Amino acid sequence: MKVYNTLTRKKEEFVPIDKNEVKIYVCGPTVYNFFHIGNARPFVVFDTLRRYLEYRGYNVKFVQNFTDVDDKIINRAKEEGITAPEVSEKYIKEYFKDAAALNVKPATVHPRVSEHIPEIIGFVKTLVDKGYAYEVNGDVYFSTRKFSGYGKLSKQNIDDLEAGARIEVGDIKQDPLDFALWKARKTDDEIAWESPWGMGRPGWHIECSAMSKKHLGDTIDIHAGGQDLQFPHHENEIAQSECCNGVPFARYWMHNGYITIDNEKMSKSKGNFFTVRDILKDYSGEVMRFFLLSGHYRNPINFSDALMEQAKNGLARMQNAKDNLEYLVTAGSTDAGSTDSMTASESETLSVLERYKAEFIEKMDDDLNTADAITAVFEMISAINNQTKSGATRSFAAEALAKLTELTDVLGLLQNAGNDEGIDEEVQALVDERQKARAEKNFARADEIRDILKEKGITLKDTPQGVQIIKG
């Protein structure tokens, strides 16, 4: 397996530190609002990375934090007339609802900043003691120029960075590139903790370094997040972590590309800012996940109604193939009347499905190329549909279903119950009446019932094995 390492700007063979366990840290949300479609992309992409590594036999320790101490949270608390912790708790619960809709699995650990204050203070104190940080009036800053490798992730020269930086009026930093590790409390009602430098709270960058160190150790396999986090967030994480721990922070850095809305940058001021909760009013979470995986994760991706409709149709094609196989598992047969032996043609088709599975793995091994992996799944579906258009044996349907499900599970697709919810008595009575009408050659009534069921979201498919009831 190869992944594109942002640190080296090239694809590299993925070799974990521990051959049995992969340690991944992904930057999570700042919990002051519902997360938007741009946030959803790294959540889905790196959930898929985790699923694929587990599929390949690794144990994965996957850490994704919640930033529950931040200026935005404090401001939202004032707006809503509640405390900052109440704001955070509210939106952490909402995160899990939307993440579940996207089939994003809970992380192994979801650390919160507020629960790691002692570790953060200890981390900052180490940097001060080593001479990499300094305190001024209760604020603690990292001395960026003391880390010789600064800029190695974003490939920016420190002198060029300084030319573009400036010290704000009233700023007390020694250098415009220095960044805050600890912030002194400004008002008595601001959330704060006791520290060696007085009452205050953590800076943004320090929290991920401290939580990653606690839960994954000094050096991790993969650190991931959105492209926008490369600088300054991830650059600053590297600087403070490597100065504190004396070893490389992460071996591989993976970043997903931006999302545009109708080819424009997403912006609240432009009115094209969409939360996942908004989009779920029109599309299922699985359609959204399919859309987010339909392009290579490092490339920019454009969000539009037209593309979401394409994703909806693509997912429906997958779901229909699965539904058909599930139906044939119980309704399939053979010419000989046996249900446990395949035809020669079916055996040959299974060999073809194995080739598509190998192609799927090849694409996923190539820097998590989900776009081409999805193409391999559709090629598998075409082969299955060609084989089953006139029916199939139960044993073929079962094996084909297992192969299809194996790959869609890796992508986190077709996870919802869908047609397994059962058919209510009213629908079943109409289906039975239609079958009777057809037997009596009362085709007008049979067509009328079909239309009634269609209005209820029920499609009937007549097959050699009987009528198949498709919901949705």
Coordinates of C-alpha atoms in Angstrom, one line a residue:
M1 CA 0.0 0.0 0.0
K2 CA 1.2 3.5 -0.9
V3 CA 0.1 6.8 0.5
Y4 CA 0.9 10.4 -0.6
N5 CA 3.0 11.9 2.2
T6 CA 2.5 15.7 2.4
L7 CA 5.8 15.9 4.3
T8 CA 7.8 14.5 1.4
R9 CA 5.4 15.4 -1.4
K10 CA 5.5 11.9 -2.9
K11 CA 3.8 8.6 -2.7
E12 CA 5.5 6.2 -0.2
E13 CA 5.1 2.6 0.8
F14 CA 3.1 2.6 4.0
V15 CA 5.1 0.8 6.7
P16 CA 3.6 1.2 10.2
I17 CA 5.9 1.5 13.3
D18 CA 4.2 -1.6 14.8
K19 CA 3.4 -4.2 12.2
N20 CA 0.3 -5.2 14.1
E21 CA -1.2 -1.7 14.9
V22 CA -1.6 1.5 13.0
K23 CA -1.8 4.7 15.1
I24 CA -3.8 7.5 13.4
Y25 CA -4.7 11.0 14.7
V26 CA -7.3 13.1 12.8
C27 CA -8.1 16.6 13.7
G28 CA -11.8 16.8 14.8
P29 CA -14.3 19.6 15.0
T30 CA -14.5 22.7 17.1
V31 CA -17.9 22.0 18.6
Y32 CA -19.8 25.3 18.5
N33 CA -22.1 24.5 15.6
F34 CA -23.3 21.6 13.3
F35 CA -20.4 20.6 11.1
H36 CA -20.5 21.5 7.4
I37 CA -19.8 19.6 4.1
G38 CA -16.2 20.7 4.1
N39 CA -15.7 19.1 7.6
A40 CA -17.5 16.0 6.5
R41 CA -14.9 15.2 3.8
P42 CA -12.0 14.4 6.1
F43 CA -14.3 12.6 8.5
V44 CA -15.5 10.3 5.7
V45 CA -12.2 10.0 3.9
F46 CA -10.1 9.0 6.9
D47 CA -12.9 6.8 8.3
T48 CA -12.5 4.9 4.9
L49 CA -8.8 4.8 5.4
R50 CA -9.3 3.3 8.8
R51 CA -11.8 0.7 7.4
Y52 CA -9.4 -0.2 4.6
L53 CA -6.5 -0.7 7.0
E54 CA -8.7 -2.9 9.2
Y55 CA -9.8 -4.8 6.1
R56 CA -6.1 -5.5 5.3
G57 CA -5.7 -7.0 8.7
Y58 CA -4.3 -4.2 10.8
N59 CA -5.5 -3.2 14.3
V60 CA -6.1 0.6 14.1
K61 CA -6.0 2.9 17.0
F62 CA -7.9 5.9 15.6
V63 CA -8.0 9.1 17.6
Q64 CA -10.2 12.1 16.6
N65 CA -10.4 15.0 19.1
F66 CA -13.1 17.5 20.0
T67 CA -11.9 21.0 20.5
D68 CA -14.3 22.1 23.3
V69 CA -12.3 25.1 24.4
D70 CA -12.1 27.9 21.9
D71 CA -13.1 31.6 21.3
K72 CA -15.9 30.5 18.9
I73 CA -17.4 28.4 21.7
I74 CA -17.2 31.2 24.2
N75 CA -18.9 33.6 21.7
R76 CA -21.6 31.0 21.0
A77 CA -22.2 30.6 24.7
K78 CA -22.8 34.3 25.1
E79 CA -25.2 34.3 22.1
E80 CA -27.2 31.4 23.5
G81 CA -27.1 32.5 27.1
I82 CA -25.5 29.2 28.3
T83 CA -22.0 28.1 29.5
A84 CA -19.2 27.2 27.1
P85 CA -19.2 23.5 28.4
E86 CA -23.0 23.4 27.7
V87 CA -22.4 24.6 24.1
S88 CA -19.7 22.0 23.6
E89 CA -21.8 19.1 25.0
K90 CA -24.7 20.1 22.8
Y91 CA -22.8 20.1 19.6
I92 CA -20.8 16.9 20.4
K93 CA -24.1 15.1 20.6
E94 CA -25.1 16.6 17.3
Y95 CA -21.8 15.6 15.8
F96 CA -22.4 11.9 16.6
K97 CA -25.9 12.1 15.0
D98 CA -24.6 13.5 11.7
A99 CA -21.5 11.3 11.7
A100 CA -23.7 8.2 12.2
A101 CA -25.8 9.3 9.2
L102 CA -22.6 9.4 7.1
N103 CA -21.7 5.9 8.4
V104 CA -18.6 7.3 10.1
K105 CA -17.6 5.0 12.9
P106 CA -16.8 6.4 16.3
A107 CA -13.1 6.8 16.9
T108 CA -11.2 4.5 19.3
V109 CA -10.8 7.6 21.4
H110 CA -12.5 11.0 21.2
P111 CA -10.4 13.1 23.5
R112 CA -11.7 16.5 24.6
V113 CA -9.4 19.5 25.3
S114 CA -11.2 20.2 28.6
E115 CA -10.3 16.7 29.9
H116 CA -6.6 17.0 29.1
I117 CA -5.7 20.3 30.8
P118 CA -3.0 18.7 33.1
E119 CA -1.3 17.0 30.0
I120 CA -1.4 20.3 28.1
I121 CA 0.1 22.3 31.0
G122 CA 2.8 19.6 31.4
F123 CA 3.6 19.8 27.7
V124 CA 3.8 23.6 27.7
K125 CA 6.0 23.5 30.9
T126 CA 8.4 21.1 29.2
L127 CA 8.7 23.5 26.2
V128 CA 9.4 26.4 28.6
D129 CA 11.9 24.4 30.6
K130 CA 13.8 23.4 27.4
G131 CA 13.9 27.1 26.2
Y132 CA 11.5 26.7 23.3
A133 CA 8.8 28.8 24.9
Y134 CA 8.5 32.0 27.0
E135 CA 5.9 33.6 29.2
V136 CA 4.7 37.2 29.1
N137 CA 2.0 38.5 31.4
G138 CA 0.4 35.0 31.7
D139 CA 0.6 34.2 28.0
V140 CA 3.0 31.5 26.8
Y141 CA 4.4 31.6 23.3
F142 CA 6.4 29.2 21.3
S143 CA 9.7 30.5 19.8
T144 CA 9.3 29.5 16.2
R145 CA 12.8 30.3 15.1
K146 CA 14.3 27.9 17.7
F147 CA 12.9 25.0 15.7
S148 CA 15.1 24.6 12.6
G149 CA 12.6 22.5 10.8
Y150 CA 9.8 25.0 10.8
G151 CA 8.1 25.1 7.4
K152 CA 9.0 21.6 6.3
L153 CA 5.4 20.4 6.0
S154 CA 4.0 23.4 4.2
K155 CA 7.3 23.9 2.3
Q156 CA 7.5 27.5 3.3
N157 CA 10.7 29.4 4.0
I158 CA 10.7 31.0 7.5
D159 CA 12.1 34.3 6.2
D160 CA 9.2 34.5 3.6
L161 CA 6.8 33.7 6.4
E162 CA 8.1 36.5 8.5
A163 CA 7.8 39.0 5.6
G164 CA 4.1 38.2 5.5
A165 CA 3.6 38.4 9.2
R166 CA 3.1 41.4 11.4
I167 CA 2.7 42.0 15.1
E168 CA -0.8 43.4 16.0
V169 CA -1.1 46.5 18.1
G170 CA -0.7 45.5 21.8
D171 CA 0.9 42.2 20.9
I172 CA 3.6 41.1 23.2
K173 CA 5.3 38.4 21.2
Q174 CA 9.1 38.5 20.7
D175 CA 8.7 37.5 17.1
P176 CA 5.7 37.9 14.7
L177 CA 5.9 34.1 13.9
D178 CA 5.6 33.0 17.5
F179 CA 2.3 31.4 18.4
A180 CA 0.4 31.0 21.6
L181 CA 0.6 27.8 23.7
W182 CA -1.3 29.2 26.7
K183 CA -3.6 32.2 26.8
A184 CA -4.2 34.3 30.0
R185 CA -7.8 34.8 31.0
K186 CA -9.0 38.2 29.9
T187 CA -12.3 38.5 31.9
D188 CA -13.5 36.9 35.1
D189 CA -16.4 35.1 33.3
E190 CA -14.1 33.4 30.7
I191 CA -13.5 29.7 31.1
A192 CA -10.0 29.1 32.5
W193 CA -7.8 26.8 34.6
E194 CA -5.0 27.3 37.1
S195 CA -1.5 27.0 35.6
P196 CA 2.1 28.0 36.5
W197 CA 1.4 31.2 34.5
G198 CA -1.9 32.1 36.2
M199 CA -5.5 31.4 35.2
G200 CA -5.8 30.7 31.5
R201 CA -6.6 28.2 28.8
P202 CA -4.8 26.3 26.0
G203 CA -3.9 27.8 22.6
W204 CA -5.4 25.9 19.6
H205 CA -2.3 24.1 18.3
I206 CA -1.0 22.7 21.6
E207 CA -4.1 20.6 22.3
C208 CA -3.6 18.1 19.4
S209 CA 0.0 17.6 20.3
A210 CA -0.8 16.9 23.9
M211 CA -3.7 14.6 23.2
S212 CA -1.9 12.7 20.5
K213 CA 1.1 12.2 22.8
K214 CA -1.2 10.8 25.6
H215 CA -3.2 8.4 23.5
L216 CA -0.8 7.4 20.7
G217 CA 2.7 8.1 22.0
D218 CA 5.5 10.5 20.9
T219 CA 5.6 9.3 17.3
I220 CA 2.5 8.2 15.3
D221 CA 2.0 6.5 12.0
I222 CA -0.5 8.9 10.3
H223 CA -1.6 12.4 11.1
A224 CA -4.5 13.5 8.9
G225 CA -6.9 16.4 8.2
G226 CA -8.1 18.9 5.7
Q227 CA -5.7 20.7 3.4
D228 CA -6.4 24.0 5.2
L229 CA -4.8 22.7 8.3
Q230 CA -1.3 22.2 6.8
F231 CA -0.4 25.7 7.8
P232 CA -0.3 26.9 10.5
H233 CA -2.0 24.2 12.6
H234 CA -0.1 21.1 11.5
E235 CA 3.2 23.0 11.0
N236 CA 2.9 24.3 14.6
E237 CA 2.0 20.8 15.9
I238 CA 5.2 19.4 14.4
A239 CA 7.4 22.2 15.8
Q240 CA 6.1 21.9 19.4
S241 CA 5.9 18.1 19.4
E242 CA 9.4 17.5 18.1
C243 CA 10.9 20.1 20.4
C244 CA 9.1 18.6 23.4
N245 CA 9.6 14.9 22.6
G246 CA 12.9 15.0 20.7
V247 CA 11.6 12.5 18.0
P248 CA 9.6 12.9 14.7
F249 CA 6.0 13.5 15.4
A250 CA 4.3 11.7 12.5
R251 CA 5.7 9.5 9.8
Y252 CA 3.0 10.2 7.2
W253 CA 0.9 13.3 6.8
M254 CA -2.3 13.0 4.7
H255 CA -4.5 15.9 3.7
N256 CA -7.7 16.0 1.7
G257 CA -8.6 18.7 -0.8
Y258 CA -11.1 21.5 -0.6
I259 CA -14.8 21.4 -1.4
T260 CA -16.3 24.1 -3.6
I261 CA -20.0 24.9 -3.9
D262 CA -21.1 25.3 -7.5
N263 CA -17.4 26.0 -8.3
E264 CA -17.1 28.7 -5.7
K265 CA -15.4 28.7 -2.3
M266 CA -17.8 27.9 0.5
S267 CA -18.5 31.1 2.4
K268 CA -21.2 32.2 4.9
S269 CA -21.1 35.7 3.3
K270 CA -21.9 34.2 -0.1
G271 CA -24.8 32.2 1.3
N272 CA -23.4 28.9 0.0
F273 CA -22.5 27.5 3.3
F274 CA -24.1 24.1 3.9
T275 CA -24.1 22.1 7.1
V276 CA -24.5 18.3 6.8
R277 CA -27.7 18.7 8.8
D278 CA -29.0 21.0 6.0
I279 CA -28.1 18.5 3.2
L280 CA -29.7 15.6 5.1
K281 CA -33.0 17.3 4.5
D282 CA -32.7 16.5 0.8
Y283 CA -30.3 13.5 0.6
S284 CA -29.4 10.5 2.7
G285 CA -26.1 10.4 4.6
E286 CA -25.1 7.4 2.4
V287 CA -25.6 9.5 -0.8
M288 CA -23.4 12.2 0.8
R289 CA -20.8 9.6 1.6
F290 CA -20.9 8.2 -1.9
F291 CA -20.4 11.7 -3.3
L292 CA -17.4 12.4 -1.0
L293 CA -15.7 9.2 -2.1
S294 CA -16.5 9.6 -5.8
G295 CA -13.4 11.8 -6.3
H296 CA -9.8 11.2 -5.2
Y297 CA -9.4 12.5 -1.7
R298 CA -6.5 14.9 -2.5
N299 CA -8.3 16.5 -5.4
P300 CA -10.7 19.4 -5.0
I301 CA -14.4 18.4 -5.3
N302 CA -17.3 20.5 -6.3
F303 CA -20.6 20.2 -4.5
S304 CA -23.8 20.8 -6.5
D305 CA -27.3 19.4 -6.8
A306 CA -26.5 17.8 -10.1
L307 CA -23.6 15.9 -8.7
M308 CA -25.6 14.9 -5.7
E309 CA -28.3 13.5 -8.0
Q310 CA -25.6 11.5 -9.8
A311 CA -24.4 10.2 -6.5
K312 CA -28.0 9.3 -5.5
N313 CA -28.4 7.3 -8.8
G314 CA -25.0 5.6 -8.4
L315 CA -25.8 4.5 -4.8
A316 CA -29.3 3.3 -5.9
R317 CA -27.6 1.1 -8.5
M318 CA -25.5 -0.4 -5.8
Q319 CA -28.4 -0.9 -3.5
N320 CA -30.6 -2.5 -6.2
A321 CA -27.8 -5.0 -7.0
K322 CA -27.6 -5.9 -3.3
D323 CA -31.4 -6.1 -2.9
N324 CA -31.6 -8.4 -5.9
L325 CA -29.0 -10.7 -4.6
E326 CA -30.6 -10.8 -1.1
Y327 CA -33.9 -11.7 -2.9
L328 CA -32.2 -14.5 -4.9
V329 CA -30.5 -16.0 -1.8
T330 CA -34.0 -17.1 -0.7
A331 CA -35.8 -17.3 -4.1
G332 CA -33.1 -18.6 -6.4
S333 CA -33.0 -22.2 -7.7
T334 CA -31.4 -24.4 -10.3
D335 CA -32.8 -26.3 -13.3
A336 CA -32.2 -29.5 -11.4
G337 CA -34.3 -28.3 -8.5
S338 CA -31.3 -28.1 -6.2
T339 CA -30.4 -24.9 -4.4
D340 CA -26.8 -25.6 -3.4
S341 CA -25.0 -26.1 -6.7
M342 CA -24.0 -23.5 -9.3
T343 CA -24.0 -23.6 -13.1
A344 CA -20.8 -23.5 -15.0
S345 CA -21.6 -20.0 -16.1
E346 CA -22.0 -18.9 -12.5
S347 CA -18.7 -20.4 -11.5
E348 CA -17.0 -18.6 -14.3
T349 CA -18.7 -15.3 -13.2
L350 CA -17.4 -15.8 -9.7
S351 CA -13.9 -15.9 -11.1
V352 CA -14.6 -12.6 -12.8
L353 CA -15.8 -11.1 -9.5
E354 CA -12.5 -12.1 -7.9
R355 CA -10.7 -10.2 -10.6
Y356 CA -12.7 -7.1 -9.8
K357 CA -12.0 -7.5 -6.1
A358 CA -8.3 -7.6 -6.9
E359 CA -8.7 -4.5 -9.0
F360 CA -10.5 -2.8 -6.0
I361 CA -7.7 -3.6 -3.7
E362 CA -5.1 -2.4 -6.2
K363 CA -6.8 1.0 -6.5
M364 CA -7.3 1.3 -2.7
D365 CA -3.6 0.4 -2.3
D366 CA -2.7 3.3 -4.6
D367 CA -3.1 6.2 -2.2
L368 CA -6.7 5.3 -1.2
N369 CA -8.1 5.8 -4.7
T370 CA -11.7 5.4 -3.8
A371 CA -12.9 6.9 -7.2
D372 CA -11.4 4.0 -9.2
A373 CA -12.3 1.5 -6.5
I374 CA -15.9 2.5 -6.9
T375 CA -15.5 1.9 -10.6
A376 CA -14.3 -1.6 -9.8
V377 CA -17.4 -2.2 -7.7
F378 CA -19.7 -1.1 -10.6
E379 CA -17.9 -3.5 -12.9
M380 CA -18.5 -6.2 -10.4
I381 CA -22.2 -5.2 -10.3
S382 CA -22.5 -5.3 -14.1
A383 CA -21.1 -8.9 -14.2
I384 CA -23.5 -9.9 -11.4
N385 CA -26.5 -8.3 -13.2
N386 CA -25.6 -10.0 -16.5
Q387 CA -25.5 -13.4 -14.7
T388 CA -28.7 -12.9 -12.7
K389 CA -30.9 -11.3 -15.4
S390 CA -32.7 -14.6 -15.9
G391 CA -32.5 -15.8 -12.3
A392 CA -29.7 -17.5 -10.4
T393 CA -28.9 -20.3 -8.0
R394 CA -29.1 -19.5 -4.3
S395 CA -25.5 -20.5 -3.8
F396 CA -24.3 -18.1 -6.6
A397 CA -26.4 -15.3 -5.1
A398 CA -25.0 -15.9 -1.7
E399 CA -21.4 -15.8 -2.8
A400 CA -21.9 -12.8 -5.1
L401 CA -23.6 -11.0 -2.3
A402 CA -20.7 -11.7 0.1
K403 CA -18.2 -10.4 -2.4
L404 CA -20.2 -7.2 -3.1
T405 CA -20.8 -6.6 0.6
E406 CA -17.1 -7.1 1.4
L407 CA -16.2 -4.2 -0.8
T408 CA -19.0 -1.9 0.0
D409 CA -18.3 -2.4 3.7
V410 CA -14.8 -1.1 3.1
L411 CA -16.3 2.0 1.6
G412 CA -18.9 2.4 4.4
L413 CA -21.7 2.1 1.9
L414 CA -24.9 0.0 1.9
Q415 CA -24.8 -0.1 5.7
N416 CA -28.4 1.0 6.2
A417 CA -31.2 -1.5 6.7
G418 CA -33.1 -0.3 3.6
N419 CA -35.4 -3.1 2.4
D420 CA -34.8 -5.2 5.4
E421 CA -37.3 -3.2 7.4
G422 CA -40.1 -5.6 6.2
I423 CA -43.3 -5.1 4.2
D424 CA -46.4 -4.0 6.1
E425 CA -49.7 -5.9 5.9
E426 CA -51.4 -3.4 3.7
V427 CA -48.7 -3.5 1.1
Q428 CA -48.5 -7.3 1.2
A429 CA -52.3 -7.5 0.7
L430 CA -52.0 -5.3 -2.4
V431 CA -49.2 -7.4 -3.8
D432 CA -51.2 -10.6 -3.2
E433 CA -54.2 -9.0 -4.9
R434 CA -52.1 -8.0 -7.9
Q435 CA -50.8 -11.5 -8.2
K436 CA -54.4 -12.8 -8.2
A437 CA -55.5 -10.2 -10.8
R438 CA -52.6 -11.2 -13.1
A439 CA -53.5 -14.9 -12.7
E440 CA -57.1 -14.0 -13.7
K441 CA -55.8 -11.9 -16.6
N442 CA -57.3 -8.8 -15.0
F443 CA -54.3 -6.7 -16.2
A444 CA -56.1 -3.4 -15.7
R445 CA -56.5 -4.0 -12.0
A446 CA -52.9 -5.4 -11.8
D447 CA -51.5 -2.2 -13.4
E448 CA -53.7 0.0 -11.1
I449 CA -52.3 -1.8 -8.0
R450 CA -48.7 -1.3 -9.3
D451 CA -49.4 2.4 -9.6
I452 CA -50.8 2.6 -6.1
L453 CA -47.7 0.8 -4.7
K454 CA -45.4 3.1 -6.7
E455 CA -47.0 6.1 -4.9
K456 CA -46.1 4.4 -1.6
G457 CA -42.5 4.1 -2.7
I458 CA -42.8 0.4 -3.6
T459 CA -41.6 -1.0 -6.9
L460 CA -42.5 -4.5 -8.0
K461 CA -40.1 -6.5 -10.2
D462 CA -41.5 -9.7 -11.8
T463 CA -38.8 -12.4 -11.9
P464 CA -38.7 -16.1 -12.9
Q465 CA -38.7 -16.8 -9.2
G466 CA -41.7 -14.6 -8.4
V467 CA -42.4 -11.0 -7.6
Q468 CA -39.7 -9.0 -5.9
I469 CA -40.8 -6.1 -3.7
I470 CA -38.3 -3.1 -3.7
K471 CA -38.8 -0.3 -1.2
G472 CA -37.5 3.2 -2.0

